[in-house]
Amino acid sequence: MSAVAVSDPKFISIEGIARRYPAAGGGFTTIFEDLWLQVPRGEFVCIIGHSGCGKTSVLNILAGLENPSDGVVVVDGQAIAGPSLDRAVIFQGHALLPWKSVLGNVAYAVSSRWRKAGRAEVEERAKRFIDLVGLNGNEAKKPAELSGGMRQRVGIARALSIEPKIMLMDEPFSALDALTRGTLQDEVRRICKSTGQTVVMITHDVDEAIYLADRIVLMTNGPEAMVAEVVENPLPADRRRDTIHHEPDFYTVRNHLVDFLVSRSRTFRDDKPAGYDPRHPPVVRPGAPVASPPANTIPFPAVAKARD
Ligand SMILES: Nc1ncnc2c1ncn2[C@@H]1O[C@H](COP(=O)(O)OP(=O)(O)OP(=O)(O)O)[C@@H](O)[C@H]1O
């Protein structure tokens, strides 16, 4: 959904990563292994999978907060070796500094990024991003004086203000009421579209993924989770939240995702498609193959193709 030309198909390159934890009775539990994924610059990717499959672990590895037990992640040509301001993380909780105002929280991030910038310059930039997320007029308030949605906006403003190479979001809207969630989804989509921001986001919400993502990565159940496939979003780039359910392919892609979560996420490991290669998970673009019948009532032949 980038407004800029998508280039650099390996902007984020996840190369054979694994995550293992010590098991209670000795040995190790493998949460996932041999996980490969590439994200082009400017793409919005959502990762979907059941609880415990390792989504947060993948995100933490991308953030540099955890090391993979095996494999490597390369971002813009550099292997990740720890946290960096190049990679902004937005969590479910807001992780704001409670003693600082809205302006103070965002300005703190800006001055961490540009240490030599003067106060006026820092505040000007911080205010610009506070405006961008619709919080102007609230600059002096402390986090405790804000609603959950407003706090999440501050988190988004803070993340965007440091011009991260990638934005990592772990269920950023799941704690919000439906109305606020929708508004923030609109804003994140608008901002990411206009800035060409590269985003990797975890969500449990299929509709949220269809609205926001260019591609949706489906993870099988853990332990030993794997990327079953990468779903290309067939909906038009100018899709709108209030009319998205009228898009001809909406129910086709939605059913595909829900079917995966209901059954294939469990069975995929023992029933892999012939030729399945974890280095090149199948890329699928659900779409109604014939005109006229309602898209949600017909099966469709998902067009799978090997990634190069
Ligand atoms: N530090 C740790 N030590 C041991 N096991 C861990 C640790 N961190 C995570 N796990 C286990 O790894 C598995 C994957 O956890 P993770 O949080 O990545 O999954 P998830 O898919 O994000 O789940 P959810 O959707 O519930 O957030 C879980 O079974 C969890 O218990």
mmCIF file of C-alpha atoms and ligand atoms in Angstrom:
data_model
loop_
_atom_site.group_PDB
_atom_site.id
_atom_site.type_symbol
_atom_site.label_atom_id
_atom_site.label_comp_id
_atom_site.label_asym_id
_atom_site.label_seq_id
_atom_site.Cartn_x
_atom_site.Cartn_y
_atom_site.Cartn_z
ATOM 1 C CA MET A 1 0.000 0.000 0.000
ATOM 2 C CA SER A 2 2.985 2.198 -0.329
ATOM 3 C CA ALA A 3 2.639 5.475 -2.153
ATOM 4 C CA VAL A 4 6.242 5.171 -3.189
ATOM 5 C CA ALA A 5 7.470 2.711 -5.735
ATOM 6 C CA VAL A 6 8.108 -0.598 -4.007
ATOM 7 C CA SER A 7 11.713 -1.548 -4.492
ATOM 8 C CA ASP A 8 14.275 -3.651 -2.734
ATOM 9 C CA PRO A 9 12.294 -6.874 -2.308
ATOM 10 C CA LYS A 10 14.662 -8.015 0.450
ATOM 11 C CA PHE A 11 14.462 -4.819 2.517
ATOM 12 C CA ILE A 12 13.636 -7.039 5.490
ATOM 13 C CA SER A 13 15.060 -10.497 5.063
ATOM 14 C CA ILE A 14 14.283 -13.111 7.699
ATOM 15 C CA GLU A 15 16.663 -15.951 6.999
ATOM 16 C CA GLY A 16 16.067 -19.300 8.650
ATOM 17 C CA ILE A 17 15.365 -18.042 12.154
ATOM 18 C CA ALA A 18 14.407 -20.332 15.032
ATOM 19 C CA ARG A 19 13.328 -19.713 18.612
ATOM 20 C CA ARG A 20 13.800 -22.356 21.256
ATOM 21 C CA TYR A 21 13.194 -22.131 24.972
ATOM 22 C CA PRO A 22 14.353 -24.491 27.707
ATOM 23 C CA ALA A 23 11.610 -27.051 28.307
ATOM 24 C CA ALA A 24 10.339 -27.818 31.806
ATOM 25 C CA GLY A 25 11.564 -31.428 31.796
ATOM 26 C CA GLY A 26 14.933 -30.641 30.214
ATOM 27 C CA GLY A 27 15.868 -30.109 26.594
ATOM 28 C CA PHE A 28 14.268 -27.376 24.507
ATOM 29 C CA THR A 29 10.891 -26.521 23.075
ATOM 30 C CA THR A 30 11.077 -25.283 19.516
ATOM 31 C CA ILE A 31 8.524 -22.531 19.046
ATOM 32 C CA PHE A 32 9.419 -22.171 15.358
ATOM 33 C CA GLU A 33 12.381 -22.940 13.182
ATOM 34 C CA ASP A 34 13.664 -22.431 9.660
ATOM 35 C CA LEU A 35 11.449 -19.407 9.231
ATOM 36 C CA TRP A 36 12.068 -17.370 6.096
ATOM 37 C CA LEU A 37 10.316 -14.230 4.951
ATOM 38 C CA GLN A 38 11.125 -11.220 2.856
ATOM 39 C CA VAL A 39 9.388 -7.862 3.069
ATOM 40 C CA PRO A 40 9.945 -5.249 0.357
ATOM 41 C CA ARG A 41 10.510 -1.634 1.316
ATOM 42 C CA GLY A 42 7.244 0.237 1.731
ATOM 43 C CA GLU A 43 5.107 -2.851 2.265
ATOM 44 C CA PHE A 44 2.577 -3.350 5.066
ATOM 45 C CA VAL A 45 2.694 -6.940 6.273
ATOM 46 C CA CYS A 46 0.441 -8.532 8.878
ATOM 47 C CA ILE A 47 1.298 -11.782 10.636
ATOM 48 C CA ILE A 48 -1.641 -13.915 11.696
ATOM 49 C CA GLY A 49 -1.604 -17.115 13.695
ATOM 50 C CA HIS A 50 -3.015 -18.650 16.831
ATOM 51 C CA SER A 51 -1.806 -17.728 20.275
ATOM 52 C CA GLY A 52 1.569 -19.269 21.083
ATOM 53 C CA CYS A 53 2.800 -19.779 17.507
ATOM 54 C CA GLY A 54 5.576 -17.302 18.096
ATOM 55 C CA LYS A 55 4.381 -14.067 16.474
ATOM 56 C CA THR A 56 5.629 -11.855 19.288
ATOM 57 C CA SER A 57 8.927 -13.730 19.333
ATOM 58 C CA VAL A 58 9.341 -12.996 15.604
ATOM 59 C CA LEU A 59 8.540 -9.331 16.209
ATOM 60 C CA ASN A 60 10.940 -9.134 19.155
ATOM 61 C CA ILE A 61 13.678 -10.630 17.008
ATOM 62 C CA LEU A 62 12.937 -8.043 14.302
ATOM 63 C CA ALA A 63 13.109 -5.339 16.968
ATOM 64 C CA GLY A 64 16.442 -6.700 18.190
ATOM 65 C CA LEU A 65 14.972 -7.277 21.650
ATOM 66 C CA GLU A 66 15.576 -11.043 21.423
ATOM 67 C CA ASN A 67 18.150 -13.078 19.590
ATOM 68 C CA PRO A 68 17.053 -15.918 17.363
ATOM 69 C CA SER A 69 18.285 -19.347 18.453
ATOM 70 C CA ASP A 70 19.325 -19.849 14.825
ATOM 71 C CA GLY A 71 19.348 -17.785 11.667
ATOM 72 C CA VAL A 72 19.611 -14.076 11.055
ATOM 73 C CA VAL A 73 17.472 -11.070 10.155
ATOM 74 C CA VAL A 74 18.879 -8.520 7.742
ATOM 75 C CA VAL A 75 17.293 -5.065 7.442
ATOM 76 C CA ASP A 76 18.397 -2.776 4.648
ATOM 77 C CA GLY A 77 21.538 -4.829 4.143
ATOM 78 C CA GLN A 78 22.552 -5.007 7.812
ATOM 79 C CA ALA A 79 22.150 -7.956 10.168
ATOM 80 C CA ILE A 80 20.200 -7.025 13.287
ATOM 81 C CA ALA A 81 22.422 -7.020 16.338
ATOM 82 C CA GLY A 82 20.224 -5.348 18.955
ATOM 83 C CA PRO A 83 17.595 -2.641 19.335
ATOM 84 C CA SER A 84 17.910 0.407 17.102
ATOM 85 C CA LEU A 85 16.049 3.635 16.482
ATOM 86 C CA ASP A 86 15.789 2.380 12.894
ATOM 87 C CA ARG A 87 13.128 0.010 14.157
ATOM 88 C CA ALA A 88 10.252 1.522 16.116
ATOM 89 C CA VAL A 89 8.008 -0.771 18.128
ATOM 90 C CA ILE A 90 4.395 -0.128 19.100
ATOM 91 C CA PHE A 91 3.092 -2.539 21.692
ATOM 92 C CA GLN A 92 -0.403 -3.261 22.944
ATOM 93 C CA GLY A 93 0.373 -1.269 26.071
ATOM 94 C CA HIS A 94 1.532 2.229 25.425
ATOM 95 C CA ALA A 95 4.841 2.265 27.294
ATOM 96 C CA LEU A 96 4.759 6.061 27.629
ATOM 97 C CA LEU A 97 6.829 7.898 30.213
ATOM 98 C CA PRO A 98 4.132 8.762 32.786
ATOM 99 C CA TRP A 99 5.896 11.846 34.139
ATOM 100 C CA LYS A 100 6.259 13.451 30.731
ATOM 101 C CA SER A 101 3.572 15.273 28.774
ATOM 102 C CA VAL A 102 2.406 14.206 25.318
ATOM 103 C CA LEU A 103 4.864 16.687 23.834
ATOM 104 C CA GLY A 104 7.576 15.542 26.242
ATOM 105 C CA ASN A 105 7.122 11.877 25.301
ATOM 106 C CA VAL A 106 7.371 12.511 21.570
ATOM 107 C CA ALA A 107 10.126 15.126 21.942
ATOM 108 C CA TYR A 108 12.151 12.682 24.036
ATOM 109 C CA ALA A 109 12.121 10.196 21.159
ATOM 110 C CA VAL A 110 13.006 12.902 18.629
ATOM 111 C CA SER A 111 15.942 14.146 20.699
ATOM 112 C CA SER A 112 17.188 10.566 21.191
ATOM 113 C CA ARG A 113 17.270 10.226 17.435
ATOM 114 C CA TRP A 114 18.799 13.627 16.637
ATOM 115 C CA ARG A 115 20.961 14.331 19.663
ATOM 116 C CA LYS A 116 22.379 17.560 18.316
ATOM 117 C CA ALA A 117 19.027 19.095 17.419
ATOM 118 C CA GLY A 118 18.031 22.241 19.297
ATOM 119 C CA ARG A 119 14.988 22.366 21.566
ATOM 120 C CA ALA A 120 12.860 24.428 19.169
ATOM 121 C CA GLU A 121 13.626 22.085 16.291
ATOM 122 C CA VAL A 122 12.828 19.019 18.399
ATOM 123 C CA GLU A 123 9.526 20.482 19.615
ATOM 124 C CA GLU A 124 8.542 21.587 16.127
ATOM 125 C CA ARG A 125 9.044 18.065 14.832
ATOM 126 C CA ALA A 126 7.286 16.489 17.822
ATOM 127 C CA LYS A 127 4.289 18.824 17.347
ATOM 128 C CA ARG A 128 4.108 17.945 13.664
ATOM 129 C CA PHE A 129 3.670 14.259 14.502
ATOM 130 C CA ILE A 130 1.269 14.993 17.354
ATOM 131 C CA ASP A 131 -0.837 16.875 14.773
ATOM 132 C CA LEU A 132 -0.530 14.005 12.349
ATOM 133 C CA VAL A 133 -2.234 11.606 14.773
ATOM 134 C CA GLY A 134 -4.920 14.142 15.639
ATOM 135 C CA LEU A 135 -3.753 15.060 19.123
ATOM 136 C CA ASN A 136 -3.138 18.778 18.687
ATOM 137 C CA GLY A 137 -4.373 20.691 21.709
ATOM 138 C CA ASN A 138 -3.311 17.844 24.017
ATOM 139 C CA GLU A 139 0.422 18.507 24.017
ATOM 140 C CA ALA A 140 0.602 19.448 27.701
ATOM 141 C CA LYS A 141 -1.409 16.500 29.034
ATOM 142 C CA LYS A 142 0.193 13.642 30.898
ATOM 143 C CA PRO A 143 -0.532 10.019 29.868
ATOM 144 C CA ALA A 144 -2.800 9.545 32.915
ATOM 145 C CA GLU A 145 -5.072 12.292 31.572
ATOM 146 C CA LEU A 146 -5.550 10.532 28.219
ATOM 147 C CA SER A 147 -7.893 7.788 27.037
ATOM 148 C CA GLY A 148 -6.431 4.464 25.877
ATOM 149 C CA GLY A 149 -6.887 5.491 22.249
ATOM 150 C CA MET A 150 -5.150 8.819 22.826
ATOM 151 C CA ARG A 151 -2.242 7.081 24.519
ATOM 152 C CA GLN A 152 -1.923 4.741 21.594
ATOM 153 C CA ARG A 153 -1.885 7.769 19.279
ATOM 154 C CA VAL A 154 1.013 9.172 21.283
ATOM 155 C CA GLY A 155 2.802 5.840 20.836
ATOM 156 C CA ILE A 156 2.209 6.018 17.089
ATOM 157 C CA ALA A 157 3.348 9.661 16.896
ATOM 158 C CA ARG A 158 6.458 8.786 18.880
ATOM 159 C CA ALA A 159 7.251 5.825 16.632
ATOM 160 C CA LEU A 160 6.750 7.760 13.404
ATOM 161 C CA SER A 161 8.590 10.877 14.597
ATOM 162 C CA ILE A 162 11.953 9.105 14.581
ATOM 163 C CA GLU A 163 11.622 8.168 10.909
ATOM 164 C CA PRO A 164 12.157 4.484 11.527
ATOM 165 C CA LYS A 165 13.177 2.272 8.654
ATOM 166 C CA ILE A 166 10.586 -0.187 9.821
ATOM 167 C CA MET A 167 7.651 0.046 12.156
ATOM 168 C CA LEU A 168 6.829 -3.034 14.213
ATOM 169 C CA MET A 169 3.394 -3.289 15.777
ATOM 170 C CA ASP A 170 2.248 -5.982 18.200
ATOM 171 C CA GLU A 171 -1.550 -5.964 18.284
ATOM 172 C CA PRO A 172 -1.505 -2.187 18.681
ATOM 173 C CA PHE A 173 -5.275 -1.723 18.638
ATOM 174 C CA SER A 174 -6.502 -4.828 20.432
ATOM 175 C CA ALA A 175 -7.128 -3.106 23.765
ATOM 176 C CA LEU A 176 -9.221 -0.326 22.206
ATOM 177 C CA ASP A 177 -12.977 -0.046 21.735
ATOM 178 C CA ALA A 178 -14.250 -0.734 18.216
ATOM 179 C CA LEU A 179 -14.804 2.908 17.278
ATOM 180 C CA THR A 180 -11.363 4.061 18.394
ATOM 181 C CA ARG A 181 -9.772 1.026 16.789
ATOM 182 C CA GLY A 182 -11.381 1.868 13.455
ATOM 183 C CA THR A 183 -10.306 5.496 13.600
ATOM 184 C CA LEU A 184 -6.734 4.580 14.454
ATOM 185 C CA GLN A 185 -6.624 1.955 11.716
ATOM 186 C CA ASP A 186 -7.676 4.675 9.261
ATOM 187 C CA GLU A 187 -4.972 6.990 10.506
ATOM 188 C CA VAL A 188 -2.209 4.417 10.512
ATOM 189 C CA ARG A 189 -3.184 3.398 6.987
ATOM 190 C CA ARG A 190 -3.282 7.000 5.784
ATOM 191 C CA ILE A 191 0.060 7.867 7.354
ATOM 192 C CA CYS A 192 1.845 4.704 6.214
ATOM 193 C CA LYS A 193 0.450 5.075 2.716
ATOM 194 C CA SER A 194 1.563 8.671 2.405
ATOM 195 C CA THR A 195 5.030 8.092 3.856
ATOM 196 C CA GLY A 196 5.756 4.696 2.278
ATOM 197 C CA GLN A 197 6.460 3.289 5.739
ATOM 198 C CA THR A 198 7.479 -0.365 5.914
ATOM 199 C CA VAL A 199 5.396 -2.091 8.582
ATOM 200 C CA VAL A 200 5.248 -5.531 10.163
ATOM 201 C CA MET A 201 2.208 -5.909 12.368
ATOM 202 C CA ILE A 202 0.801 -8.753 14.425
ATOM 203 C CA THR A 203 -2.924 -9.031 14.692
ATOM 204 C CA HIS A 204 -5.573 -11.579 15.601
ATOM 205 C CA ASP A 205 -8.165 -9.572 13.723
ATOM 206 C CA VAL A 206 -8.715 -10.899 10.206
ATOM 207 C CA ASP A 207 -10.664 -7.812 9.097
ATOM 208 C CA GLU A 208 -7.939 -5.534 10.375
ATOM 209 C CA ALA A 209 -5.368 -7.483 8.365
ATOM 210 C CA ILE A 210 -7.471 -7.304 5.191
ATOM 211 C CA TYR A 211 -7.955 -3.571 5.595
ATOM 212 C CA LEU A 212 -4.343 -2.709 6.393
ATOM 213 C CA ALA A 213 -2.022 -5.265 4.862
ATOM 214 C CA ASP A 214 -0.537 -5.630 1.421
ATOM 215 C CA ARG A 215 0.380 -9.194 2.351
ATOM 216 C CA ILE A 216 -0.739 -11.421 5.198
ATOM 217 C CA VAL A 217 1.611 -14.068 6.569
ATOM 218 C CA LEU A 218 -0.131 -17.165 7.917
ATOM 219 C CA MET A 219 1.645 -19.032 10.699
ATOM 220 C CA THR A 220 0.696 -22.559 11.712
ATOM 221 C CA ASN A 221 0.103 -23.483 15.326
ATOM 222 C CA GLY A 222 3.066 -23.956 17.615
ATOM 223 C CA PRO A 223 5.167 -25.541 18.793
ATOM 224 C CA GLU A 224 7.316 -25.965 15.688
ATOM 225 C CA ALA A 225 5.254 -23.338 13.928
ATOM 226 C CA MET A 226 5.968 -22.510 10.318
ATOM 227 C CA VAL A 227 4.928 -19.994 7.691
ATOM 228 C CA ALA A 228 2.212 -21.866 5.809
ATOM 229 C CA GLU A 229 1.754 -19.262 3.120
ATOM 230 C CA VAL A 230 1.843 -15.603 2.279
ATOM 231 C CA VAL A 231 -1.488 -14.202 1.135
ATOM 232 C CA GLU A 232 -1.410 -11.303 -1.285
ATOM 233 C CA ASN A 233 -4.263 -8.947 -0.585
ATOM 234 C CA PRO A 234 -6.340 -8.799 -3.770
ATOM 235 C CA LEU A 235 -8.368 -5.747 -2.694
ATOM 236 C CA PRO A 236 -7.727 -2.414 -4.402
ATOM 237 C CA ALA A 237 -5.208 -0.066 -2.795
ATOM 238 C CA ASP A 238 -7.883 2.619 -2.434
ATOM 239 C CA ARG A 239 -10.108 0.370 -0.305
ATOM 240 C CA ARG A 240 -12.081 2.085 2.427
ATOM 241 C CA ARG A 241 -13.047 0.699 5.791
ATOM 242 C CA ASP A 242 -16.712 1.648 5.449
ATOM 243 C CA THR A 243 -17.147 -0.025 2.032
ATOM 244 C CA ILE A 244 -14.531 -2.770 2.116
ATOM 245 C CA HIS A 245 -17.146 -5.496 2.623
ATOM 246 C CA HIS A 246 -18.608 -4.604 -0.784
ATOM 247 C CA GLU A 247 -15.334 -5.266 -2.586
ATOM 248 C CA PRO A 248 -15.868 -8.318 -4.817
ATOM 249 C CA ASP A 249 -12.950 -10.249 -3.312
ATOM 250 C CA PHE A 250 -13.523 -9.286 0.308
ATOM 251 C CA TYR A 251 -15.302 -12.458 1.421
ATOM 252 C CA THR A 252 -13.061 -14.606 -0.714
ATOM 253 C CA VAL A 253 -9.944 -13.462 1.059
ATOM 254 C CA ARG A 254 -11.698 -13.333 4.411
ATOM 255 C CA ASN A 255 -12.943 -16.914 4.085
ATOM 256 C CA HIS A 256 -9.481 -18.005 3.067
ATOM 257 C CA LEU A 257 -7.954 -16.521 6.224
ATOM 258 C CA VAL A 258 -10.679 -17.794 8.536
ATOM 259 C CA ASP A 259 -10.502 -21.288 7.010
ATOM 260 C CA PHE A 260 -6.792 -21.288 7.669
ATOM 261 C CA LEU A 261 -7.226 -20.293 11.291
ATOM 262 C CA VAL A 262 -10.064 -22.763 11.869
ATOM 263 C CA SER A 263 -8.471 -25.818 10.333
ATOM 264 C CA ARG A 264 -5.345 -25.595 8.183
ATOM 265 C CA SER A 265 -3.303 -23.884 10.921
ATOM 266 C CA ARG A 266 -3.612 -27.188 12.816
ATOM 267 C CA THR A 267 -3.229 -29.648 9.973
ATOM 268 C CA PHE A 268 -0.742 -27.903 7.693
ATOM 269 C CA ARG A 269 2.349 -29.419 9.287
ATOM 270 C CA ASP A 270 1.177 -32.974 8.534
ATOM 271 C CA ASP A 271 -0.471 -32.114 5.252
ATOM 272 C CA LYS A 272 1.950 -29.805 3.512
ATOM 273 C CA PRO A 273 1.434 -29.054 -0.172
ATOM 274 C CA ALA A 274 3.761 -30.989 -2.462
ATOM 275 C CA GLY A 275 7.017 -29.136 -2.939
ATOM 276 C CA TYR A 276 6.558 -26.952 0.139
ATOM 277 C CA ASP A 277 9.831 -25.173 0.805
ATOM 278 C CA PRO A 278 10.160 -23.082 3.990
ATOM 279 C CA ARG A 279 12.598 -20.787 2.198
ATOM 280 C CA HIS A 280 9.911 -19.891 -0.296
ATOM 281 C CA PRO A 281 6.517 -20.254 1.365
ATOM 282 C CA PRO A 282 3.734 -20.396 -1.222
ATOM 283 C CA VAL A 283 2.315 -17.028 -2.226
ATOM 284 C CA VAL A 284 -1.444 -17.121 -2.653
ATOM 285 C CA ARG A 285 -3.723 -14.495 -4.133
ATOM 286 C CA PRO A 286 -7.328 -15.365 -3.361
ATOM 287 C CA GLY A 287 -9.694 -13.964 -5.940
ATOM 288 C CA ALA A 288 -13.009 -14.833 -7.503
ATOM 289 C CA PRO A 289 -12.184 -16.635 -10.759
ATOM 290 C CA VAL A 290 -15.585 -16.127 -12.347
ATOM 291 C CA ALA A 291 -17.852 -13.139 -12.494
ATOM 292 C CA SER A 292 -21.361 -12.906 -11.049
ATOM 293 C CA PRO A 293 -21.965 -15.350 -8.143
ATOM 294 C CA PRO A 294 -21.459 -13.711 -4.740
ATOM 295 C CA ALA A 295 -17.828 -14.119 -3.841
ATOM 296 C CA ASN A 296 -18.581 -15.523 -0.394
ATOM 297 C CA THR A 297 -20.648 -18.427 -1.623
ATOM 298 C CA ILE A 298 -18.302 -20.122 -4.033
ATOM 299 C CA PRO A 299 -15.091 -21.996 -3.537
ATOM 300 C CA PHE A 300 -12.227 -20.546 -5.442
ATOM 301 C CA PRO A 301 -9.006 -21.895 -6.793
ATOM 302 C CA ALA A 302 -6.369 -19.998 -4.883
ATOM 303 C CA VAL A 303 -3.596 -19.203 -7.305
ATOM 304 C CA ALA A 304 -0.405 -20.381 -5.687
ATOM 305 C CA LYS A 305 2.913 -19.512 -7.158
ATOM 306 C CA ALA A 306 6.454 -20.027 -6.042
ATOM 307 C CA ARG A 307 8.301 -16.934 -4.915
ATOM 308 C CA ASP A 308 11.560 -16.208 -6.521
HETATM 309 N N1 LIG B 1 10.995 -16.285 27.797
HETATM 310 C C1 LIG B 1 10.321 -17.388 27.495
HETATM 311 N N2 LIG B 1 10.604 -18.569 28.076
HETATM 312 C C2 LIG B 1 9.939 -19.700 27.763
HETATM 313 N N3 LIG B 1 8.942 -19.745 26.851
HETATM 314 C C3 LIG B 1 8.608 -18.601 26.248
HETATM 315 C C4 LIG B 1 9.267 -17.366 26.533
HETATM 316 N N4 LIG B 1 8.712 -16.395 25.752
HETATM 317 C C5 LIG B 1 7.759 -17.003 25.024
HETATM 318 N N5 LIG B 1 7.686 -18.320 25.327
HETATM 319 C C6 LIG B 1 6.789 -19.287 24.726
HETATM 320 O O1 LIG B 1 6.934 -19.217 23.335
HETATM 321 C C7 LIG B 1 5.683 -19.416 22.716
HETATM 322 C C8 LIG B 1 5.452 -18.316 21.722
HETATM 323 O O2 LIG B 1 5.240 -17.094 22.423
HETATM 324 P P1 LIG B 1 4.856 -15.767 21.642
HETATM 325 O O3 LIG B 1 4.508 -14.743 22.657
HETATM 326 O O4 LIG B 1 5.913 -15.432 20.660
HETATM 327 O O5 LIG B 1 3.554 -16.271 20.855
HETATM 328 P P2 LIG B 1 2.418 -15.424 20.150
HETATM 329 O O6 LIG B 1 2.080 -16.145 18.901
HETATM 330 O O7 LIG B 1 2.821 -14.000 20.016
HETATM 331 O O8 LIG B 1 1.234 -15.544 21.184
HETATM 332 P P3 LIG B 1 0.037 -14.501 21.517
HETATM 333 O O9 LIG B 1 -0.759 -14.404 20.263
HETATM 334 O O10 LIG B 1 -0.693 -15.179 22.631
HETATM 335 O O11 LIG B 1 0.682 -13.205 21.916
HETATM 336 C C9 LIG B 1 4.639 -19.499 23.809
HETATM 337 O O12 LIG B 1 4.332 -20.867 24.007
HETATM 338 C C10 LIG B 1 5.347 -18.940 25.017
HETATM 339 O O13 LIG B 1 4.907 -19.579 26.190
#
